[in-house]
Coordinates of C-alpha atoms and ligand atoms in Angstrom, one line a residue:
M1 CA -82.6 62.0 -14.4
S2 CA -83.9 59.0 -16.1
V3 CA -86.8 59.5 -18.5
A4 CA -90.2 57.9 -18.2
G5 CA -90.4 54.3 -19.2
E6 CA -87.0 53.4 -17.9
P7 CA -86.5 50.9 -15.2
S8 CA -85.7 52.2 -11.7
F9 CA -82.1 52.3 -10.5
R10 CA -82.6 49.0 -8.6
E11 CA -84.2 47.4 -11.6
S12 CA -81.4 48.7 -13.8
V13 CA -78.8 47.0 -11.5
D14 CA -80.9 43.8 -11.5
L15 CA -81.1 43.8 -15.3
M16 CA -77.4 44.1 -15.6
F17 CA -76.9 41.3 -13.0
K18 CA -79.3 39.1 -15.0
Q19 CA -77.5 39.8 -18.2
A20 CA -74.3 38.6 -16.6
T21 CA -75.8 35.5 -14.9
A22 CA -77.3 34.5 -18.2
L23 CA -73.7 33.9 -19.3
M24 CA -72.9 31.9 -16.1
D25 CA -73.8 28.5 -14.9
L26 CA -74.9 29.2 -11.3
G27 CA -78.2 27.4 -11.1
P28 CA -81.3 29.4 -10.5
G29 CA -81.4 29.1 -6.7
L30 CA -78.0 30.5 -6.1
Q31 CA -78.4 33.2 -8.7
E32 CA -81.6 34.5 -7.0
K33 CA -79.9 34.3 -3.5
I34 CA -77.1 36.5 -4.7
R35 CA -79.4 39.0 -6.5
V36 CA -81.9 39.7 -3.8
C37 CA -81.4 42.3 -1.1
N38 CA -81.4 40.5 2.3
S39 CA -83.0 43.3 4.3
T40 CA -83.8 47.0 4.4
Y41 CA -84.5 48.7 7.7
T42 CA -86.5 51.9 7.6
V43 CA -86.4 54.3 10.5
R44 CA -88.5 57.3 11.2
F45 CA -87.2 59.4 14.0
G46 CA -87.9 62.8 15.5
V47 CA -85.4 65.5 16.5
R48 CA -86.4 68.7 18.3
L49 CA -85.0 71.5 16.1
R50 CA -85.8 75.2 15.9
G51 CA -88.6 74.8 18.5
K52 CA -90.4 71.9 16.8
I53 CA -90.1 68.2 16.3
E54 CA -88.8 67.4 12.8
T55 CA -89.3 63.8 11.6
F56 CA -86.7 62.2 9.4
V57 CA -86.7 59.1 7.3
G58 CA -83.6 56.9 7.0
Y59 CA -82.6 53.5 5.6
R60 CA -79.9 50.9 6.1
S61 CA -80.1 48.2 3.6
V62 CA -78.0 45.0 3.7
H63 CA -77.7 43.4 0.3
S64 CA -75.5 40.4 1.0
E65 CA -73.9 38.9 4.1
H66 CA -71.8 36.2 2.3
M67 CA -69.0 38.1 4.1
E68 CA -69.2 40.1 7.3
P69 CA -69.0 42.8 8.2
V70 CA -71.1 44.4 5.4
T71 CA -70.1 47.9 4.3
G72 CA -71.3 50.8 2.3
G73 CA -71.8 54.5 2.6
I74 CA -74.5 56.6 4.2
R75 CA -76.0 59.2 1.8
Y76 CA -77.6 62.5 2.8
S77 CA -79.9 63.7 0.0
L78 CA -83.6 64.5 -0.6
G79 CA -83.5 61.9 -3.4
V80 CA -82.9 59.0 -1.0
N81 CA -85.5 56.2 -1.1
Q82 CA -85.6 52.5 -0.6
D83 CA -85.1 51.6 -4.3
E84 CA -82.0 53.8 -4.5
V85 CA -80.5 52.4 -1.2
E86 CA -81.1 48.8 -2.3
A87 CA -79.5 49.4 -5.7
L88 CA -76.5 51.0 -4.0
A89 CA -76.2 48.2 -1.5
A90 CA -76.2 45.6 -4.3
L91 CA -73.5 47.6 -6.1
M92 CA -71.4 47.5 -2.9
T93 CA -71.6 43.7 -2.8
Y94 CA -70.4 43.4 -6.3
K95 CA -67.8 46.2 -5.9
C96 CA -66.2 44.6 -2.8
A97 CA -66.0 41.2 -4.4
L98 CA -64.3 42.7 -7.5
V99 CA -61.6 44.5 -5.5
E100 CA -61.3 41.7 -3.0
A101 CA -62.4 43.7 0.0
P102 CA -63.6 41.1 2.4
F103 CA -67.1 42.6 3.0
G104 CA -70.7 42.1 2.1
G105 CA -72.6 45.0 0.6
S106 CA -74.8 47.5 2.5
K107 CA -75.9 51.1 2.1
G108 CA -77.6 53.7 4.1
G109 CA -79.4 56.9 3.4
L110 CA -81.1 59.8 5.1
C111 CA -83.8 61.8 3.3
I112 CA -82.5 65.3 4.1
D113 CA -81.1 68.4 2.4
P114 CA -77.8 68.7 4.4
R115 CA -77.6 72.4 3.3
A116 CA -80.8 73.2 5.1
W117 CA -79.3 72.6 8.6
D118 CA -76.4 74.1 10.5
E119 CA -73.6 72.1 11.8
H120 CA -75.0 71.6 15.3
E121 CA -78.4 70.6 13.9
L122 CA -76.7 68.1 11.6
E123 CA -74.8 66.6 14.5
Q124 CA -78.0 66.1 16.5
I125 CA -79.7 64.5 13.5
T126 CA -76.7 62.3 12.7
R127 CA -76.3 61.1 16.2
R128 CA -80.0 60.2 16.5
F129 CA -79.9 58.3 13.2
A130 CA -76.7 56.5 14.3
Y131 CA -78.4 55.7 17.6
E132 CA -81.3 54.0 15.8
L133 CA -78.9 51.9 13.7
I134 CA -76.4 51.1 16.5
K135 CA -79.0 49.7 18.8
R136 CA -80.0 47.2 16.0
D137 CA -76.4 46.3 15.2
L138 CA -76.7 48.0 11.9
I139 CA -73.5 49.8 12.8
N140 CA -71.0 47.5 14.4
P141 CA -67.3 46.8 13.6
A142 CA -68.0 43.1 13.2
Q143 CA -71.3 43.3 11.4
N144 CA -72.0 46.5 9.5
V145 CA -69.4 49.3 8.9
P146 CA -70.8 52.5 7.2
A147 CA -68.7 55.0 5.3
P148 CA -69.2 58.4 3.6
D149 CA -71.2 58.9 0.5
M150 CA -73.0 61.8 -1.2
G151 CA -73.7 64.5 1.3
T152 CA -71.6 63.0 4.1
G153 CA -67.9 63.1 4.9
E154 CA -65.3 62.9 7.7
R155 CA -67.3 65.1 10.0
E156 CA -70.4 62.9 10.0
M157 CA -68.3 59.7 10.3
A158 CA -66.6 61.1 13.4
W159 CA -70.0 61.8 15.0
I160 CA -71.1 58.3 14.2
A161 CA -67.9 56.8 15.6
D162 CA -68.3 58.8 18.8
Q163 CA -71.9 57.8 19.2
Y164 CA -71.0 54.2 18.8
A165 CA -68.2 54.6 21.4
R166 CA -70.6 56.2 23.9
M167 CA -73.1 53.3 23.5
N168 CA -70.4 50.6 23.6
T169 CA -67.9 51.8 26.2
T170 CA -66.0 48.5 26.5
D171 CA -65.7 47.7 22.8
I172 CA -61.9 47.9 22.2
N173 CA -62.5 47.9 18.4
A174 CA -65.1 50.7 18.6
K175 CA -63.2 52.9 16.1
A176 CA -63.6 50.2 13.4
C177 CA -67.4 50.7 13.5
V178 CA -67.3 53.2 10.6
T179 CA -64.7 54.3 8.1
G180 CA -63.9 57.6 6.4
K181 CA -63.2 59.2 9.8
P182 CA -60.8 62.2 10.0
P183 CA -57.1 61.2 10.7
H184 CA -57.3 62.6 14.3
A185 CA -60.3 60.4 15.1
G186 CA -59.0 57.1 13.9
G187 CA -59.1 57.7 10.2
I188 CA -56.4 56.9 7.6
Q189 CA -54.3 59.1 5.4
G190 CA -55.5 59.2 1.8
R191 CA -59.2 58.2 2.5
V192 CA -60.7 61.6 1.4
E193 CA -58.9 61.5 -1.9
A194 CA -59.3 57.7 -2.3
T195 CA -62.2 57.4 -4.7
G196 CA -60.9 60.1 -7.0
R197 CA -57.4 58.6 -6.8
G198 CA -58.9 55.2 -7.7
V199 CA -60.5 56.7 -10.8
Q200 CA -57.1 58.0 -11.8
Y201 CA -55.5 54.5 -11.2
A202 CA -58.4 52.9 -13.1
L203 CA -57.7 55.1 -16.2
Q204 CA -54.0 54.5 -15.9
A205 CA -54.7 50.7 -15.8
F206 CA -56.9 51.0 -18.9
F207 CA -54.3 53.0 -20.9
R208 CA -51.5 50.6 -19.9
H209 CA -53.2 48.3 -22.5
P210 CA -53.0 49.9 -25.9
E211 CA -55.4 47.2 -27.3
D212 CA -58.0 48.3 -24.7
A213 CA -57.6 51.9 -25.6
R214 CA -58.0 51.0 -29.3
M215 CA -61.4 49.5 -28.5
A216 CA -62.4 53.1 -27.7
G217 CA -60.6 54.5 -30.7
L218 CA -58.0 56.0 -28.5
S219 CA -54.2 55.7 -28.3
G220 CA -51.2 56.8 -26.2
D221 CA -51.6 57.6 -22.5
L222 CA -53.6 60.1 -20.5
D223 CA -51.4 63.0 -21.6
G224 CA -53.4 65.6 -23.6
K225 CA -56.7 63.6 -23.4
R226 CA -59.7 65.9 -23.3
V227 CA -61.9 65.3 -20.3
V228 CA -65.4 66.3 -19.3
V229 CA -66.2 65.9 -15.6
Q230 CA -69.7 66.0 -14.2
G231 CA -69.8 66.9 -10.6
L232 CA -67.0 68.6 -8.7
G233 CA -67.7 67.0 -5.3
N234 CA -65.2 64.9 -3.5
V235 CA -64.9 62.3 -6.2
G236 CA -65.0 64.5 -9.3
Y237 CA -62.7 67.1 -7.8
H238 CA -60.0 64.7 -6.8
A239 CA -60.2 62.7 -10.1
A240 CA -60.1 65.8 -12.2
K241 CA -57.3 67.3 -10.1
F242 CA -55.1 64.2 -10.3
L243 CA -55.7 63.5 -13.9
S244 CA -54.8 67.1 -14.9
E245 CA -51.9 67.7 -12.5
D246 CA -50.2 64.2 -12.6
D247 CA -51.1 62.8 -16.0
G248 CA -51.3 65.8 -18.2
A249 CA -55.0 65.3 -19.1
K250 CA -56.9 68.5 -20.1
V251 CA -60.2 69.1 -18.3
I252 CA -62.2 71.0 -21.0
A253 CA -65.5 71.1 -19.1
V254 CA -66.8 70.9 -15.6
I255 CA -70.6 70.4 -15.0
E256 CA -72.1 71.5 -11.7
R257 CA -75.6 72.3 -10.3
D258 CA -75.7 75.8 -12.0
G259 CA -74.5 74.8 -15.4
A260 CA -71.2 74.0 -17.1
L261 CA -67.8 75.7 -17.4
I262 CA -66.2 75.1 -20.7
D263 CA -62.6 76.0 -21.6
E264 CA -60.8 74.2 -24.4
A265 CA -57.5 75.5 -23.0
G266 CA -57.9 73.3 -19.9
I267 CA -59.4 74.2 -16.6
N268 CA -57.2 74.7 -13.5
I269 CA -59.2 72.5 -11.1
E270 CA -57.7 73.6 -7.9
E271 CA -58.2 77.3 -8.8
L272 CA -61.8 76.6 -9.9
R273 CA -62.7 74.7 -6.7
Q274 CA -61.3 77.4 -4.5
W275 CA -63.2 80.0 -6.4
M276 CA -66.4 77.9 -6.1
S277 CA -66.0 77.5 -2.4
R278 CA -65.8 81.3 -2.1
N279 CA -68.9 81.7 -4.3
D280 CA -71.5 79.4 -2.7
G281 CA -70.6 76.4 -4.8
R282 CA -71.4 78.2 -8.1
L283 CA -69.5 78.1 -11.4
A284 CA -71.3 81.1 -12.9
G285 CA -69.1 84.2 -12.9
Y286 CA -65.8 82.3 -12.9
P287 CA -63.5 84.7 -14.8
K288 CA -62.1 82.1 -17.3
G289 CA -63.8 79.9 -19.9
Q290 CA -67.5 80.1 -21.0
H291 CA -70.5 79.4 -18.8
M292 CA -73.3 77.2 -20.3
V293 CA -76.5 77.4 -18.4
D294 CA -77.8 74.0 -19.5
G295 CA -75.2 71.9 -17.8
A296 CA -76.6 68.5 -18.9
R297 CA -75.9 69.5 -22.6
A298 CA -72.2 69.6 -21.7
L299 CA -72.4 65.8 -21.2
E300 CA -72.8 65.7 -25.0
L301 CA -69.6 67.6 -25.8
D302 CA -67.0 66.2 -28.0
C303 CA -64.2 64.8 -25.8
D304 CA -62.0 61.8 -25.2
I305 CA -63.1 60.8 -21.7
L306 CA -66.4 61.6 -19.9
I307 CA -66.4 61.2 -16.1
P308 CA -69.9 61.3 -14.6
A309 CA -69.0 61.8 -10.9
A310 CA -72.3 63.0 -9.4
M311 CA -75.2 60.7 -9.2
E312 CA -77.2 57.9 -10.8
G313 CA -79.2 58.1 -14.0
V314 CA -77.6 61.1 -15.6
I315 CA -77.0 59.3 -18.9
H316 CA -80.4 57.9 -19.9
L317 CA -82.5 57.0 -23.0
G318 CA -83.1 60.7 -23.6
N319 CA -79.5 61.7 -24.1
A320 CA -77.4 58.5 -24.6
A321 CA -77.5 58.8 -28.5
N322 CA -76.0 62.3 -28.3
I323 CA -73.1 61.4 -26.1
K324 CA -69.9 61.7 -28.1
A325 CA -67.2 60.5 -25.7
P326 CA -65.7 57.2 -26.8
L327 CA -64.7 56.4 -23.2
I328 CA -66.8 56.9 -20.1
I329 CA -65.6 56.1 -16.6
E330 CA -68.4 55.8 -14.1
A331 CA -67.0 57.6 -11.1
A332 CA -70.5 57.9 -9.6
N333 CA -72.7 54.8 -8.9
G334 CA -75.1 54.0 -11.6
P335 CA -74.8 57.1 -13.8
I336 CA -75.8 55.2 -16.9
T337 CA -79.2 53.6 -17.0
F338 CA -79.7 50.1 -18.4
G339 CA -81.2 51.4 -21.6
A340 CA -78.5 54.0 -22.1
D341 CA -75.8 51.4 -21.6
Q342 CA -77.1 49.4 -24.5
I343 CA -77.3 52.5 -26.8
L344 CA -73.7 53.6 -25.9
R345 CA -72.2 50.1 -26.4
K346 CA -73.9 49.8 -29.8
K347 CA -72.1 53.1 -30.8
G348 CA -68.8 51.5 -29.8
C349 CA -68.4 53.5 -26.6
V350 CA -66.2 51.8 -23.9
I351 CA -67.6 52.1 -20.4
I352 CA -65.4 51.5 -17.3
P353 CA -68.1 50.4 -14.9
D354 CA -68.9 52.0 -11.5
M355 CA -68.3 48.8 -9.5
Y356 CA -64.6 49.0 -10.6
A357 CA -64.1 52.7 -11.3
N358 CA -65.2 54.1 -7.9
A359 CA -64.0 51.2 -5.8
G360 CA -61.1 53.3 -4.5
G361 CA -63.3 54.5 -1.6
V362 CA -64.2 51.2 -0.2
T363 CA -60.6 49.9 -0.8
V364 CA -59.1 52.5 1.4
S365 CA -62.0 52.1 3.9
Y366 CA -60.9 48.5 4.1
F367 CA -57.4 49.6 5.0
E368 CA -58.8 52.0 7.6
W369 CA -60.9 49.2 9.2
V370 CA -57.8 46.9 9.3
K371 CA -55.8 49.8 10.8
N372 CA -58.5 50.3 13.5
L373 CA -58.5 46.6 14.4
S374 CA -54.7 46.4 14.6
H375 CA -54.6 49.7 16.6
I376 CA -51.4 50.8 14.9
R377 CA -50.7 53.1 11.9
F378 CA -49.4 51.4 8.8
G379 CA -45.6 51.7 8.4
R380 CA -45.0 52.6 12.1
M381 CA -42.8 49.6 12.8
Q382 CA -41.0 49.2 9.5
R383 CA -40.3 52.7 8.2
R384 CA -37.1 53.6 10.0
A385 CA -35.8 50.1 9.7
E386 CA -36.2 50.3 5.9
E387 CA -34.5 53.6 6.0
A388 CA -31.6 52.3 7.9
R389 CA -31.0 49.4 5.4
S390 CA -31.3 51.8 2.5
R391 CA -28.8 54.1 4.2
L392 CA -26.2 51.3 4.4
L393 CA -26.6 50.7 0.7
V394 CA -26.4 54.4 -0.1
E395 CA -23.3 54.9 2.0
E396 CA -21.6 52.0 0.3
L397 CA -22.4 53.4 -3.1
E398 CA -21.1 56.8 -2.0
R399 CA -17.9 55.2 -0.9
L400 CA -17.5 53.5 -4.2
S401 CA -18.3 56.6 -6.2
N402 CA -15.6 58.5 -4.3
D403 CA -13.1 56.0 -5.8
Q404 CA -11.6 58.0 -8.7
H405 CA -10.8 54.8 -10.7
L406 CA -14.4 53.7 -11.0
G407 CA -15.5 57.0 -12.5
W408 CA -19.1 56.7 -11.1
Q409 CA -21.4 59.4 -9.8
L410 CA -24.7 59.1 -8.0
S411 CA -27.5 61.1 -9.6
P412 CA -28.1 64.3 -7.6
D413 CA -31.5 63.3 -6.0
F414 CA -30.9 59.6 -5.8
K415 CA -29.9 59.6 -2.1
E416 CA -32.9 61.6 -0.9
K417 CA -35.4 59.5 -2.9
F418 CA -33.9 56.2 -2.0
L419 CA -33.8 57.0 1.7
Q420 CA -37.4 58.0 1.9
G421 CA -39.2 55.2 3.9
S422 CA -42.9 54.7 3.1
D423 CA -45.2 56.6 5.4
E424 CA -48.9 55.7 5.7
L425 CA -50.0 57.8 2.7
A426 CA -47.4 56.2 0.5
L427 CA -48.5 52.7 1.7
V428 CA -52.2 53.5 1.2
R429 CA -51.6 54.7 -2.4
S430 CA -49.5 51.6 -3.1
G431 CA -52.2 49.3 -1.8
L432 CA -54.8 51.1 -3.8
D433 CA -52.8 51.1 -7.0
D434 CA -52.2 47.4 -6.6
T435 CA -55.9 46.7 -5.9
M436 CA -57.0 48.7 -9.0
R437 CA -54.4 47.0 -11.2
A438 CA -55.3 43.5 -10.0
A439 CA -59.1 44.1 -10.5
Y440 CA -58.5 45.6 -13.9
H441 CA -56.5 42.6 -14.9
A442 CA -59.3 40.2 -13.7
M443 CA -61.9 42.2 -15.7
R444 CA -59.9 42.4 -18.9
E445 CA -59.1 38.7 -18.9
M446 CA -62.8 38.0 -18.8
W447 CA -63.5 40.7 -21.4
H448 CA -61.0 39.4 -23.9
G449 CA -61.0 35.7 -22.9
R450 CA -64.6 34.9 -23.7
D451 CA -66.4 35.4 -27.0
D452 CA -69.7 36.1 -25.3
V453 CA -68.4 38.9 -23.1
H454 CA -68.4 42.1 -25.0
D455 CA -67.9 44.8 -22.4
L456 CA -66.1 45.6 -19.2
R457 CA -69.4 45.9 -17.2
M458 CA -70.4 42.3 -18.0
A459 CA -66.8 41.2 -17.3
A460 CA -66.9 42.9 -13.9
Y461 CA -70.2 41.4 -13.0
I462 CA -69.1 37.9 -14.0
V463 CA -65.8 38.1 -12.0
S464 CA -67.6 39.5 -9.0
I465 CA -70.6 37.1 -9.0
S466 CA -68.2 34.1 -9.5
R467 CA -66.4 35.1 -6.4
I468 CA -69.6 35.6 -4.4
A469 CA -70.9 32.2 -5.6
A470 CA -67.7 30.5 -4.5
T471 CA -68.1 32.0 -1.0
Y472 CA -71.7 30.8 -0.8
K473 CA -70.7 27.3 -2.1
S474 CA -67.9 27.1 0.5
K475 CA -70.4 27.8 3.2
G476 CA -72.4 24.8 2.0
L477 CA -75.3 26.8 0.5
Ligands
LIG1 N1 -69.9 55.5 -0.8 C1 -68.8 54.7 -1.2 C2 -69.2 53.9 -2.4 O1 -70.2 54.1 -3.0 C3 -68.5 53.8 -0.1 C4 -67.1 54.1 0.3 C5 -66.6 53.3 1.4 O2 -67.0 52.2 1.6 O3 -65.7 53.8 2.0 O4 -68.4 53.1 -2.9

């Protein structure tokens, strides 16, 4: 949590924005137009539950409509408020521009503890919230497309999609009204893992440039890097799992609600997650490693990479000076306050900013939206045709390798690998990897190309704001 005297989350985002626009030549009118949040709708609705009417407060904020539809998650948490929703909506605008997802930014939130209600109750609450937003076109495939965020997932998105379809029975594109749906309800393969996968691809992109890694005093690739992850929710779990299983990184600490688990030998993320799901989401009592009750202290552990993957404001004026990680990747939105960001940068810490680091979610949501509008799964037309062409080549190679005079031999698994056509998951991962590489490239060119840009966050803001400004200008504004 941020300490007293720090700007609010929305003010923090605004300050970062202003720091970037001070380095740009936009003109004050346009700058202000891009910065402000266009609208925030607040709804208070009642649902009869457990014999009485419960009143809930929800928000849908639209930050920028320079491109439509606008998009952004819906969060279920007791901490939801207008300031937070507006900050998150602004970040969605900048994030979409940075990864070239053709959307404006929006965000929603419902002030609720999702654990306090059973599944049927949550369905009633979600459908009622969706009803309020749908009837005002705040959920609509052409105007506003929500997605999952903290406290929501495939299940809630499926309810929202169904509610929209019930209220718009002749809309042939109804499924595109929300993303993050389960595959059997119009979703796309790889969406659940997408944000964590994007964090992995972002780190791979970073370490592909030794001179960037050197800025953080690091070298080599991800193999053997010591990682601390805060939050083992959807994003933190997938990021930690992929980094440890695919890249050889060593997760030495996991921070959760009931403290931290520390193990220098490296934590088996899959094993831990399964154990936690059998133990009410708790770390305490896990048979390996040591348990630290004060989880926040584990943010200060000596490590190579710190991954805050839970919520905003966890690195603040009160703890920034103690953070030892030379590289922080913001898997959550806004985990570092404006003041903490300044302290960390002064210490030489490199920060891979949220608007880039966690953009994997919205990127794959974009693919899902396109899939829904085209009404066909990616790869369905091409896959077997590609396989057939590959088979021709393999058979020709086999024929040649049977020729004793040439003395060739195909590698044992070549045929199987080469013949494998790309299914939807492979295409989604390819599209995500390409997106993350391209955005990293744009950011680092700005970072290294200008003497007055000293960090990746400023670079990301400038790339993103320039693109938004260009869109506004082309509209004649
Ligand atoms: N909640 C996600 C975020 O903060 C949005 C994901 C999406 O649009 O699919 O980026």
